[in-house]
XYZ file of C-alpha atoms in Angstrom:
479
model
C 44.344 -19.130 3.770
C 43.046 -21.517 1.135
C 39.645 -21.264 -0.452
C 37.737 -23.934 -2.278
C 36.615 -23.016 -5.757
C 33.538 -24.387 -7.443
C 32.500 -24.214 -11.085
C 30.051 -21.365 -11.334
C 26.742 -22.420 -12.753
C 24.894 -20.406 -15.372
C 21.713 -19.571 -13.496
C 19.889 -16.609 -12.054
C 20.717 -15.650 -8.480
C 18.959 -13.511 -5.905
C 20.556 -10.257 -4.745
C 19.485 -8.944 -1.319
C 17.839 -5.537 -1.318
C 19.293 -2.343 0.118
C 16.289 -0.429 1.517
C 18.394 2.484 2.807
C 19.281 3.360 -0.817
C 15.669 3.781 -1.970
C 13.966 7.202 -2.320
C 11.124 6.157 0.006
C 13.535 5.283 2.816
C 15.434 8.560 2.404
C 12.189 10.516 2.299
C 10.907 9.076 5.577
C 14.265 9.289 7.295
C 14.638 12.981 6.498
C 11.083 14.329 6.827
C 9.189 12.001 9.201
C 9.995 13.900 12.401
C 9.032 17.230 10.800
C 5.715 15.745 9.674
C 5.115 14.262 13.132
C 5.845 17.620 14.790
C 3.458 19.485 12.470
C 0.700 16.971 13.160
C 1.150 17.498 16.900
C 0.870 21.267 16.469
C -2.413 20.871 14.601
C -3.839 18.999 17.621
C -4.144 15.823 15.542
C -1.846 13.367 17.277
C -0.441 10.570 15.163
C -1.969 7.239 16.272
C 0.433 4.860 17.943
C 0.015 2.097 15.357
C 1.011 4.498 12.548
C 4.140 5.606 14.410
C 5.095 1.967 15.034
C 4.668 1.104 11.347
C 7.078 3.865 10.309
C 9.537 2.915 13.051
C 9.519 -0.732 11.971
C 10.107 0.175 8.344
C 13.215 2.160 9.268
C 14.776 -1.069 10.586
C 13.519 -3.420 7.860
C 16.375 -5.108 6.026
C 19.030 -3.483 8.256
C 21.716 -5.864 9.556
C 22.141 -3.833 12.753
C 18.642 -4.989 13.775
C 19.568 -8.664 13.555
C 20.164 -11.230 10.850
C 20.414 -14.890 9.944
C 23.761 -16.513 9.069
C 23.915 -18.751 6.003
C 26.806 -20.929 4.836
C 27.647 -22.387 1.431
C 29.115 -25.882 1.658
C 30.468 -25.610 -1.861
C 32.813 -22.609 -1.643
C 32.685 -21.986 2.108
C 31.228 -18.478 1.782
C 29.148 -16.979 4.567
C 26.116 -14.759 4.026
C 24.027 -12.518 6.287
C 20.292 -12.224 5.698
C 18.616 -9.260 7.419
C 15.233 -9.567 9.119
C 12.078 -7.987 7.712
C 9.728 -5.728 9.658
C 6.447 -7.461 8.649
C 4.658 -4.113 9.006
C 1.486 -3.449 7.033
C 0.990 -0.485 4.737
C 4.480 1.102 4.567
C 7.232 -1.393 3.742
C 7.176 -2.245 0.005
C 9.003 -5.541 0.494
C 6.720 -6.796 3.270
C 3.618 -5.614 1.387
C 4.680 -7.579 -1.670
C 5.437 -10.608 0.467
C 1.952 -10.452 1.983
C 0.438 -10.097 -1.495
C 2.206 -13.195 -2.821
C 1.495 -15.172 0.342
C -2.221 -14.350 0.097
C -2.419 -15.448 -3.532
C -0.458 -18.627 -2.851
C -2.671 -19.585 0.083
C -5.929 -18.992 -1.767
C -4.819 -20.870 -4.877
C -3.457 -23.926 -3.057
C -5.776 -24.232 -0.053
C -9.073 -22.401 -0.568
C -10.321 -21.903 -4.136
C -11.463 -24.987 -6.073
C -11.115 -25.392 -9.820
C -14.067 -23.269 -10.992
C -14.677 -20.202 -13.174
C -14.414 -16.913 -11.277
C -15.562 -13.359 -11.920
C -14.243 -10.124 -10.405
C -16.712 -7.445 -9.275
C -15.283 -3.973 -8.659
C -17.552 -1.587 -6.741
C -16.676 2.112 -6.424
C -18.623 4.989 -4.898
C -19.156 8.724 -5.570
C -16.883 11.262 -3.898
C -19.774 12.680 -1.871
C -20.112 9.587 0.315
C -16.456 8.485 0.519
C -15.855 10.502 3.670
C -18.499 8.436 5.482
C -16.759 5.220 4.424
C -13.759 6.112 6.592
C -15.803 4.747 9.488
C -15.108 1.021 9.813
C -18.651 0.072 10.826
C -20.182 1.980 7.925
C -17.732 0.440 5.479
C -18.511 -3.102 6.660
C -22.248 -2.487 6.362
C -21.884 -1.204 2.804
C -19.768 -4.263 1.937
C -22.542 -6.548 3.193
C -25.061 -4.698 1.022
C -22.883 -5.083 -2.076
C -22.252 -8.805 -1.507
C -25.927 -9.469 -0.778
C -27.147 -7.796 -3.986
C -24.617 -9.696 -6.107
C -25.638 -12.920 -4.356
C -29.291 -12.331 -5.279
C -28.359 -11.706 -8.910
C -26.177 -14.825 -9.168
C -28.946 -16.996 -7.724
C -31.479 -15.496 -10.139
C -29.182 -16.104 -13.137
C -28.253 -19.699 -12.194
C -30.148 -22.960 -12.641
C -32.681 -23.754 -9.956
C -31.175 -25.561 -6.969
C -32.126 -26.147 -3.369
C -30.325 -24.152 -0.679
C -28.132 -22.183 -3.112
C -24.953 -20.672 -1.707
C -22.310 -18.394 -3.144
C -18.548 -18.425 -2.688
C -16.664 -15.136 -2.624
C -13.606 -13.329 -1.250
C -13.707 -9.540 -0.844
C -10.727 -7.177 -0.686
C -11.203 -3.657 0.697
C -8.904 -1.088 -0.886
C -8.643 2.474 0.436
C -6.308 3.968 -2.168
C -6.333 5.328 -5.697
C -3.660 5.698 -8.358
C -2.761 9.252 -7.272
C -2.147 8.364 -3.591
C -5.642 9.661 -2.818
C -8.195 8.171 -0.441
C -10.530 6.111 -2.623
C -12.423 3.316 -0.818
C -13.666 0.579 -3.143
C -14.175 -3.184 -3.180
C -12.614 -5.945 -5.277
C -14.709 -9.095 -4.862
C -13.849 -12.428 -6.487
C -16.990 -14.554 -6.895
C -17.275 -18.129 -8.061
C -19.278 -17.526 -11.229
C -22.301 -19.493 -10.111
C -23.896 -21.107 -7.052
C -23.143 -24.105 -4.814
C -25.679 -26.676 -3.696
C -25.398 -29.577 -1.270
C -28.583 -31.338 -2.363
C -26.869 -34.457 -3.824
C -23.352 -33.878 -2.541
C -21.466 -30.683 -3.271
C -22.465 -29.379 -6.704
C -21.740 -26.193 -8.645
C -24.044 -24.548 -11.191
C -22.543 -21.877 -13.426
C -24.445 -18.610 -13.826
C -25.116 -16.629 -16.994
C -24.737 -12.901 -16.418
C -25.417 -10.192 -18.994
C -24.608 -6.489 -18.948
C -28.247 -5.713 -18.117
C -27.940 -7.887 -15.016
C -24.854 -5.937 -13.934
C -26.642 -2.611 -14.493
C -29.689 -3.728 -12.500
C -27.440 -4.898 -9.664
C -25.638 -1.551 -9.628
C -28.936 0.339 -9.347
C -30.109 -1.926 -6.529
C -26.842 -1.337 -4.639
C -27.174 2.429 -5.142
C -30.691 2.525 -3.702
C -29.870 0.383 -0.665
C -26.676 2.259 0.176
C -28.317 5.690 -0.084
C -31.283 4.556 2.007
C -28.873 3.259 4.636
C -27.101 6.636 4.684
C -30.470 8.368 5.006
C -31.382 6.158 7.982
C -28.038 7.059 9.570
C -28.937 10.780 9.203
C -26.114 11.407 6.728
C -28.666 12.710 4.206
C -32.246 13.833 4.472
C -35.063 12.501 2.287
C -34.939 15.428 -0.149
C -31.234 14.865 -0.799
C -31.868 11.141 -1.164
C -34.535 11.639 -3.830
C -32.342 14.128 -5.645
C -29.335 11.777 -5.703
C -31.461 8.930 -7.029
C -32.363 11.043 -10.067
C -28.770 11.756 -11.107
C -27.924 10.421 -14.551
C -24.328 9.847 -13.476
C -24.666 8.754 -9.866
C -20.987 7.963 -9.246
C -21.792 4.358 -8.306
C -19.948 1.926 -10.562
C -20.067 -1.866 -10.693
C -17.724 -3.572 -13.147
C -17.802 -7.317 -13.798
C -15.968 -7.590 -17.107
C -13.080 -9.738 -15.816
C -13.859 -13.458 -15.897
C -11.301 -16.229 -15.330
C -11.997 -19.685 -16.817
C -11.532 -22.730 -14.641
C -8.366 -23.957 -16.410
C -6.359 -20.699 -16.195
C -4.700 -20.985 -12.785
C -1.994 -18.423 -13.504
C -4.555 -15.786 -14.495
C -6.462 -16.339 -11.262
C -3.281 -15.948 -9.210
C -2.449 -12.700 -11.036
C -5.955 -11.441 -10.331
C -5.656 -12.206 -6.603
C -2.297 -10.439 -6.475
C -3.882 -7.412 -8.099
C -6.686 -7.393 -5.525
C -4.201 -7.743 -2.635
C -1.606 -5.341 -4.074
C 0.149 -2.664 -1.944
C -1.328 0.857 -1.827
C 1.577 2.405 -3.750
C 4.659 1.473 -5.765
C 7.840 2.695 -4.116
C 9.737 2.479 -7.418
C 7.575 5.331 -8.754
C 8.867 7.785 -6.118
C 11.581 10.187 -7.267
C 13.182 13.346 -5.885
C 12.955 16.570 -7.891
C 14.836 19.125 -5.813
C 12.673 19.897 -2.758
C 9.662 18.160 -4.347
C 8.621 14.530 -4.680
C 7.571 13.158 -8.051
C 5.229 10.161 -8.027
C 4.813 8.493 -11.410
C 1.253 7.242 -11.904
C 0.668 3.571 -12.825
C -1.374 4.810 -15.789
C -2.337 8.277 -17.092
C -5.269 9.870 -15.292
C -8.371 11.307 -16.998
C -6.568 14.624 -17.577
C -3.592 12.926 -19.248
C -1.184 13.422 -16.338
C 1.493 10.784 -15.951
C 2.900 12.021 -12.609
C 2.035 14.219 -9.639
C 4.323 16.586 -7.740
C 3.937 16.800 -3.974
C 5.750 18.136 -0.952
C 7.570 15.501 1.155
C 5.287 15.964 4.164
C 2.210 15.599 1.966
C 3.515 12.280 0.631
C 4.008 11.001 4.185
C 0.522 12.212 5.143
C -1.041 10.305 2.252
C 0.920 7.135 2.969
C -0.120 7.262 6.637
C -3.792 7.020 5.631
C -3.162 3.656 3.961
C -1.761 1.959 7.071
C -4.455 -0.501 8.198
C -5.756 -0.474 11.723
C -4.341 -3.317 13.885
C -6.256 -6.596 14.082
C -8.584 -5.746 11.214
C -8.850 -8.198 8.355
C -7.912 -6.988 4.906
C -10.001 -9.665 3.181
C -13.305 -11.344 4.014
C -14.819 -14.699 3.047
C -18.480 -15.106 2.095
C -20.852 -18.000 1.473
C -19.325 -21.473 1.360
C -15.841 -19.966 1.783
C -16.712 -18.410 5.150
C -14.978 -20.054 8.127
C -18.336 -20.885 9.743
C -19.785 -22.561 6.640
C -20.323 -26.348 6.948
C -19.266 -26.702 3.286
C -15.918 -24.959 3.741
C -13.921 -28.187 4.189
C -15.436 -29.837 1.113
C -14.761 -26.794 -1.048
C -11.205 -26.390 0.221
C -10.480 -30.086 -0.392
C -11.171 -29.587 -4.089
C -8.575 -26.818 -4.191
C -5.781 -29.416 -4.075
C -6.663 -30.431 -7.623
C -5.238 -27.115 -8.802
C -1.712 -28.242 -7.967
C -1.759 -30.558 -10.978
C -2.077 -27.589 -13.341
C 0.718 -25.440 -11.878
C 3.251 -24.355 -14.495
C 6.369 -26.516 -14.721
C 8.856 -23.664 -14.148
C 7.201 -22.458 -10.958
C 6.754 -25.993 -9.662
C 10.453 -26.826 -10.146
C 11.489 -23.612 -8.389
C 9.194 -24.290 -5.435
C 10.520 -27.814 -5.020
C 14.082 -26.506 -4.603
C 13.126 -24.641 -1.466
C 12.545 -26.648 1.692
C 9.264 -26.433 3.573
C 11.038 -24.950 6.585
C 11.895 -21.816 4.576
C 8.464 -21.389 3.001
C 7.695 -18.149 4.816
C 10.527 -16.307 3.086
C 12.482 -18.180 0.449
C 9.619 -19.875 -1.345
C 7.645 -16.635 -1.621
C 10.648 -14.966 -3.269
C 10.940 -17.986 -5.557
C 7.311 -17.538 -6.622
C 7.851 -13.854 -7.428
C 11.168 -13.899 -9.298
C 11.455 -17.628 -10.143
C 14.856 -17.494 -8.430
C 15.935 -19.509 -5.407
C 17.288 -17.050 -2.801
C 19.147 -19.895 -1.091
C 21.598 -20.134 -4.000
C 25.223 -19.078 -3.505
C 26.151 -15.949 -5.477
C 29.750 -17.193 -5.858
C 29.456 -20.801 -6.964
C 25.745 -21.270 -7.618
C 25.325 -24.116 -5.121
C 22.865 -24.342 -2.259
C 23.392 -22.405 0.954
C 22.049 -23.362 4.346
C 20.912 -21.162 7.224
C 22.948 -22.182 10.285
C 21.998 -19.687 13.021
C 20.058 -16.552 13.889
C 21.717 -13.558 15.556
C 19.482 -11.383 17.734
C 21.597 -10.338 20.745
C 22.837 -6.706 20.402
C 26.367 -7.514 21.602
C 26.766 -10.359 19.118
C 25.349 -8.211 16.310
C 27.818 -5.391 16.982
C 30.796 -7.758 17.304
C 30.096 -9.497 13.993
C 29.319 -6.333 12.039
C 32.368 -4.548 13.450
C 34.533 -7.403 12.196
C 33.318 -7.032 8.609
C 33.336 -3.229 8.642
C 29.552 -2.836 8.483
C 27.619 -0.119 10.394
C 26.826 -1.324 13.896
C 24.045 1.177 14.621
C 20.614 1.194 13.036
C 19.521 4.372 11.207
C 17.248 6.795 13.024
C 14.948 9.538 11.832
C 16.673 12.865 11.238
C 15.876 15.608 13.709
C 13.580 18.335 12.341
C 15.209 21.654 11.476
C 14.932 24.418 14.037
C 12.144 26.880 13.497
C 13.236 30.461 12.911
C 10.950 33.436 13.447
C 12.118 36.058 10.940
C 10.919 39.496 12.049
C 10.200 42.055 9.360
C 11.713 44.821 11.464
C 13.005 45.424 14.954
C 10.903 48.040 16.726
C 12.729 50.471 18.976
C 11.285 52.163 22.024
C 10.994 55.942 22.485
C 10.838 56.700 18.751
C 7.910 58.440 16.972
C 7.054 55.542 14.673
C 8.765 52.648 16.406
C 11.627 52.365 13.912
C 15.248 52.821 15.044
C 17.172 55.899 13.990
C 19.649 55.477 11.149
C 23.028 56.595 12.387
C 25.040 56.181 9.193
C 23.658 57.542 5.954
C 24.195 55.805 2.653
C 27.108 57.372 0.717
C 27.074 57.482 -3.083
C 30.394 57.569 -4.940
C 29.060 59.470 -7.976
C 25.904 60.991 -9.384
C 23.595 63.648 -8.007
C 23.054 64.144 -4.341
C 20.352 61.965 -2.828
C 17.049 63.645 -2.008
C 16.854 65.240 1.368
C 15.041 62.873 3.648
C 15.284 61.933 7.255
C 15.311 58.252 6.508
C 16.732 56.587 3.439
C 16.105 52.944 2.550
C 19.222 50.960 1.697
C 19.623 50.021 -1.977
C 18.241 46.660 -2.996
C 17.447 44.679 -6.092
C 14.057 43.274 -7.000
C 15.382 39.742 -7.323
C 16.498 39.807 -3.714
C 12.897 39.918 -2.507
C 11.308 37.648 -5.079
C 9.780 34.530 -3.587
C 11.648 31.318 -4.440
C 10.126 29.108 -7.067
C 10.968 26.009 -9.078
C 10.132 25.025 -12.597
C 7.569 22.231 -12.964
């Protein structure tokens, strides 16, 4: 058998991932069924969409679930590219793909070349439990956007029919895998007007304006909660007098109109996944999660039980058919100015960095959903041969189970997809075995303990067997 050799080029190449080797995959594979069983015992059934998300992740990137065949015309090598699960909330790879795809779409097709400002709105712990309700959360988001809209109009030059342009991202997570609902809202730093064609007037915001907006949001949100019977009037008045209310509005991040890369990084941050799978590590029977940054107590990691990690991750899985971002003002789908604003977004393509533009051009439009997104993340073309460095081409897709097994069996690859491990059997360890027809319920000891040397044991009807203290100490692990 002859093989064609090609001069290997000095360039970066893309290596496919191996999800089954990651700690997150091993954690879910081993402990998911135990967690699911415990939830069922507590009479809190796991919703179907959460179970499906975990099931999909177990088959993400696994060749036994199907793959695409690629061929290199330079050296004649063949490659298999596994399918992704496209699930939301669990799979790190698909979450990152959605993050990059969102940023790419907004930069190239929606946001015009204007200055932008990020508003981050967080809420006190006392009311976060009420924000788990979708209707309540949407109403609070409308209040926040409306108060910021009023402030931008007041701080901008006078114009007829002023409109804002904003995109809001709802995040339900914190740095410690805790439930922490808050909003990241990217506003065009000014107002739009269609008086003499589409015009934009930049606003001038000060820290006093931000503080006044925060107080207005606090009053409206608490009054809404009072109307919904979450609080009574006495509690409302008391919460309004707190010096540290827990409401926080930050608007310190501003992106100038010429910095396209900074705006894309900001959008990726707003659309980021709820957790970083690379921060998960095993520590014996415990799970160590390294924090993105030290918390207020100085901790750099948290230690949790495996089932607790799964429980926290399950809360971040979004409900089906619910949008994870919303458009406001002229960017809303129903706005008559949406087309004019989006048309100006094409001007941003002239300012794209040269390296990223060259990498994007190497990938064909037909592969944009996968290859070009990877090219934008790593600046590496995934359709480059790992042997000779030349281009590879996808020739077919394999989805039939019989064909999948036949091909994988020929290359010595596993032909069955991994499944969740069965939970360990539950054992009921009795302290003692009670015997009938005895005075105290304990069985009679037939054989007495014999001592080889030393004084005779004390006369007693029952003698406990010898034991050491360490034998009955509860197990523990060092932190």
